[in-house]
Tab-separated table of C-alpha atoms in Angstrom:
chain	number	residue	atom	x	y	z
A	1	MET	CA	-23.440	4.293	45.614
A	2	ASP	CA	-24.283	3.120	49.181
A	3	ALA	CA	-22.200	5.049	51.623
A	4	THR	CA	-21.635	2.049	53.671
A	5	ALA	CA	-19.816	0.556	50.839
A	6	LEU	CA	-17.128	3.275	50.690
A	7	PRO	CA	-13.698	2.172	51.978
A	8	ARG	CA	-12.933	3.491	55.433
A	9	ARG	CA	-9.976	5.883	55.750
A	10	ARG	CA	-7.200	5.346	58.232
A	11	GLY	CA	-7.146	7.210	61.437
A	12	ARG	CA	-9.572	8.462	63.926
A	13	PRO	CA	-12.472	10.485	62.442
A	14	PRO	CA	-13.169	13.906	63.674
A	15	ARG	CA	-16.107	14.638	66.019
A	16	ALA	CA	-17.576	17.322	63.777
A	17	PRO	CA	-17.001	18.893	60.448
A	18	ASP	CA	-15.796	22.050	62.014
A	19	SER	CA	-13.173	20.192	64.159
A	20	HIS	CA	-11.969	18.455	61.024
A	21	ALA	CA	-11.402	21.722	59.189
A	22	GLN	CA	-9.754	23.180	62.229
A	23	THR	CA	-7.378	20.303	62.792
A	24	ARG	CA	-6.472	20.184	59.142
A	25	GLU	CA	-5.696	23.949	59.311
A	26	HIS	CA	-3.572	23.413	62.418
A	27	LEU	CA	-1.554	20.710	60.518
A	28	VAL	CA	-0.983	23.023	57.602
A	29	ARG	CA	0.061	25.900	59.754
A	30	ALA	CA	2.462	23.701	61.735
A	31	GLY	CA	3.795	22.241	58.378
A	32	VAL	CA	4.516	25.680	56.816
A	33	ALA	CA	6.199	26.834	59.961
A	34	ALA	CA	8.376	23.641	60.009
A	35	LEU	CA	9.285	23.855	56.333
A	36	THR	CA	10.378	27.493	56.445
A	37	GLU	CA	12.900	26.432	59.173
A	38	GLN	CA	13.945	23.055	57.811
A	39	GLY	CA	13.804	20.637	54.854
A	40	PHE	CA	10.912	18.403	54.074
A	41	THR	CA	12.903	15.250	54.827
A	42	ALA	CA	13.894	16.576	58.214
A	43	THR	CA	10.237	17.471	59.175
A	44	GLY	CA	8.903	14.446	61.046
A	45	LEU	CA	5.246	13.846	61.082
A	46	ASP	CA	5.281	12.907	64.775
A	47	GLY	CA	6.448	16.460	65.732
A	48	LEU	CA	3.763	18.113	63.470
A	49	LEU	CA	1.038	15.922	64.827
A	50	ARG	CA	2.067	16.871	68.323
A	51	ALA	CA	2.220	20.576	67.449
A	52	ALA	CA	-1.361	20.305	65.894
A	53	GLY	CA	-2.758	18.150	68.778
A	54	VAL	CA	-3.521	15.241	66.349
A	55	PRO	CA	-3.355	11.738	67.687
A	56	LYS	CA	-0.570	9.666	66.131
A	57	GLY	CA	-2.121	7.549	63.326
A	58	SER	CA	-4.674	10.102	62.396
A	59	PHE	CA	-2.716	11.942	59.834
A	60	TYR	CA	-4.037	10.041	56.828
A	61	TYR	CA	-7.587	11.022	57.762
A	62	TYR	CA	-6.698	14.649	56.849
A	63	PHE	CA	-4.222	14.013	53.936
A	64	GLU	CA	-3.927	11.026	51.548
A	65	SER	CA	-0.157	11.010	51.856
A	66	LYS	CA	2.886	12.995	52.922
A	67	GLU	CA	3.331	13.894	49.339
A	68	ALA	CA	-0.112	15.411	49.151
A	69	PHE	CA	0.487	17.293	52.443
A	70	GLY	CA	3.683	18.700	51.093
A	71	LEU	CA	1.909	19.923	47.870
A	72	GLU	CA	-0.738	21.600	50.126
A	73	LEU	CA	2.076	23.278	52.036
A	74	ILE	CA	3.547	24.632	48.818
A	75	ALA	CA	0.135	25.978	47.680
A	76	ARG	CA	-0.541	27.588	51.115
A	77	TYR	CA	2.871	29.325	51.309
A	78	ASP	CA	2.538	30.501	47.684
A	79	ALA	CA	-0.991	32.087	48.647
A	80	TYR	CA	0.608	33.831	51.687
A	81	PHE	CA	3.609	35.115	49.665
A	82	THR	CA	1.512	36.220	46.685
A	83	ALA	CA	-0.565	38.248	48.979
A	84	LYS	CA	2.600	40.061	50.161
A	85	LEU	CA	3.622	40.649	46.565
A	86	GLU	CA	0.289	42.060	45.558
A	87	HIS	CA	0.379	44.375	48.572
A	88	TRP	CA	3.962	45.790	47.963
A	89	LEU	CA	4.460	45.479	44.222
A	90	GLY	CA	0.887	46.618	43.392
A	91	ASP	CA	1.194	49.856	45.283
A	92	VAL	CA	1.119	52.128	42.347
A	93	GLN	CA	1.563	55.294	44.299
A	94	PHE	CA	5.314	54.468	44.303
A	95	PRO	CA	7.590	53.905	41.299
A	96	PRO	CA	8.504	50.138	40.579
A	97	MET	CA	12.009	50.072	42.396
A	98	ARG	CA	10.464	51.710	45.439
A	99	ARG	CA	7.851	49.044	45.603
A	100	LEU	CA	10.452	46.415	45.429
A	101	ARG	CA	12.437	48.129	48.151
A	102	HIS	CA	9.290	48.175	50.374
A	103	PHE	CA	8.847	44.379	49.836
A	104	VAL	CA	12.488	43.610	50.774
A	105	ALA	CA	12.246	45.797	53.910
A	106	ASP	CA	9.111	43.794	54.837
A	107	ALA	CA	10.794	40.504	54.165
A	108	ALA	CA	13.870	41.480	56.256
A	109	ALA	CA	11.679	42.511	59.128
A	110	GLY	CA	9.801	39.206	58.903
A	111	MET	CA	13.092	37.251	59.057
A	112	ALA	CA	14.259	39.230	61.997
A	113	ARG	CA	11.079	38.591	63.962
A	114	HIS	CA	12.025	34.916	63.803
A	115	ASP	CA	15.650	35.531	64.606
A	116	PHE	CA	16.439	34.509	60.966
A	117	ARG	CA	15.524	30.867	61.672
A	118	ARG	CA	12.889	31.006	59.031
A	119	GLY	CA	13.575	31.353	55.286
A	120	CYS	CA	11.662	30.681	52.042
A	121	LEU	CA	9.729	27.416	51.985
A	122	ILE	CA	10.067	27.353	48.182
A	123	GLY	CA	13.855	27.700	48.324
A	124	ASN	CA	14.229	25.269	51.144
A	125	LEU	CA	12.348	22.580	49.049
A	126	GLY	CA	14.218	23.434	45.936
A	127	GLN	CA	17.428	22.372	47.653
A	128	GLU	CA	16.049	18.909	48.252
A	129	LEU	CA	14.778	18.065	44.749
A	130	ALA	CA	16.929	14.898	44.535
A	131	VAL	CA	14.926	13.226	47.244
A	132	LEU	CA	11.475	14.807	46.612
A	133	PRO	CA	8.712	13.592	44.141
A	134	ASP	CA	8.706	15.080	40.688
A	135	THR	CA	5.399	16.607	41.442
A	136	TYR	CA	7.266	18.947	43.869
A	137	ARG	CA	9.602	20.133	41.170
A	138	GLN	CA	6.601	21.001	38.884
A	139	ALA	CA	4.796	22.845	41.739
A	140	LEU	CA	7.889	24.803	42.846
A	141	SER	CA	8.643	25.789	39.159
A	142	ALA	CA	5.128	26.965	38.722
A	143	VAL	CA	5.281	29.057	41.993
A	144	LEU	CA	8.507	30.769	40.963
A	145	ALA	CA	7.053	31.465	37.435
A	146	SER	CA	4.131	33.130	38.979
A	147	TRP	CA	6.248	35.318	41.316
A	148	GLU	CA	8.359	36.245	38.229
A	149	THR	CA	5.308	37.382	36.380
A	150	ARG	CA	4.143	39.470	39.246
A	151	LEU	CA	7.428	41.258	39.520
A	152	ALA	CA	7.690	41.649	35.708
A	153	THR	CA	4.348	43.361	35.705
A	154	CYS	CA	5.528	45.771	38.296
A	155	LEU	CA	8.886	46.539	36.559
A	156	ALA	CA	7.217	46.750	33.140
A	157	ASP	CA	5.903	50.199	34.113
A	158	GLN	CA	9.500	51.452	33.953
A	159	TYR	CA	11.441	49.070	31.765
A	160	GLY	CA	9.144	47.617	29.149
A	161	GLN	CA	7.819	43.977	29.062
A	162	ASP	CA	10.948	42.197	27.679
A	163	THR	CA	13.478	43.809	29.974
A	164	ALA	CA	11.089	43.511	32.974
A	165	ARG	CA	10.867	39.778	32.472
A	166	HIS	CA	14.595	39.417	32.270
A	167	TYR	CA	15.036	41.432	35.419
A	168	ALA	CA	12.356	39.543	37.273
A	169	ALA	CA	13.883	36.246	36.437
A	170	PHE	CA	17.324	37.473	37.593
A	171	PHE	CA	15.893	38.884	40.827
A	172	TRP	CA	14.132	35.582	42.004
A	173	THR	CA	17.107	33.539	41.186
A	174	GLY	CA	19.439	35.736	43.311
A	175	TRP	CA	16.775	36.396	46.012
A	176	GLU	CA	16.857	32.716	47.159
A	177	GLY	CA	20.612	32.900	47.626
A	178	ALA	CA	20.283	36.230	49.520
A	179	VAL	CA	17.731	34.614	51.933
A	180	LEU	CA	20.020	31.641	52.600
A	181	ARG	CA	22.892	34.000	53.286
A	182	ALA	CA	20.746	36.058	55.629
A	183	ARG	CA	19.937	32.940	57.624
A	184	LEU	CA	23.674	32.041	57.786
A	185	GLU	CA	24.625	35.498	58.972
A	186	ARG	CA	21.497	36.088	61.062
A	187	SER	CA	21.376	39.452	59.499
A	188	PRO	CA	19.339	41.409	56.902
A	189	ARG	CA	22.575	42.627	55.312
A	190	PRO	CA	22.609	40.025	52.465
A	191	LEU	CA	19.026	41.000	51.492
A	192	HIS	CA	19.902	44.731	51.210
A	193	LEU	CA	23.212	43.968	49.475
A	194	PHE	CA	21.429	41.933	46.794
A	195	LEU	CA	18.898	44.740	46.256
A	196	ASP	CA	21.509	47.276	45.950
A	197	GLY	CA	23.228	45.155	43.336
A	198	PHE	CA	19.982	44.536	41.481
A	199	GLU	CA	19.239	48.219	41.415
A	200	ALA	CA	22.693	49.089	40.145
A	201	MET	CA	22.269	46.510	37.344
A	202	ALA	CA	18.941	48.090	36.459
A	203	GLY	CA	20.553	51.475	36.186
A	204	GLN	CA	18.917	52.909	39.433
């Protein structure tokens, strides 16, 4: 196909491929930061464009739609969070519950660094499902299922596969509520309280 026959995309083209990738990355980073603090519907594109230094009207050069942008943010946050899970839950020099306690301590420290303004992007979007595309529900469900699998793999070393899967599903269901409560109280107490209850349930 003749390249000149391709439809032109909206917005100002980048000056070079590197600048395109860098600008797209700035948009993603700004979007992830915004969605950990507020909902998707409350995140205006104008503010994100300003934060990333992108001229108004150029957004659609980098993403086909706001829906596609949101799916990219979910994937990026999942990659970031999964790396943390691999680091803490995969540290086999400690028993499973100690690994989980290390993860919670790291999460609490991360929330404290941002004065508890930021929470979980996945949990934030989950509270907006009524006004979000169904593709988001599918993506969020897949992310949570992946996190459950990783935690279940960790806990299986101590409890066996069936019990570990049950405990992992229970943990992530309660974790999102604990994160919300920590933001409300601006304190790590709800995170540690939830973990104490989880450990008691698991017989620790």
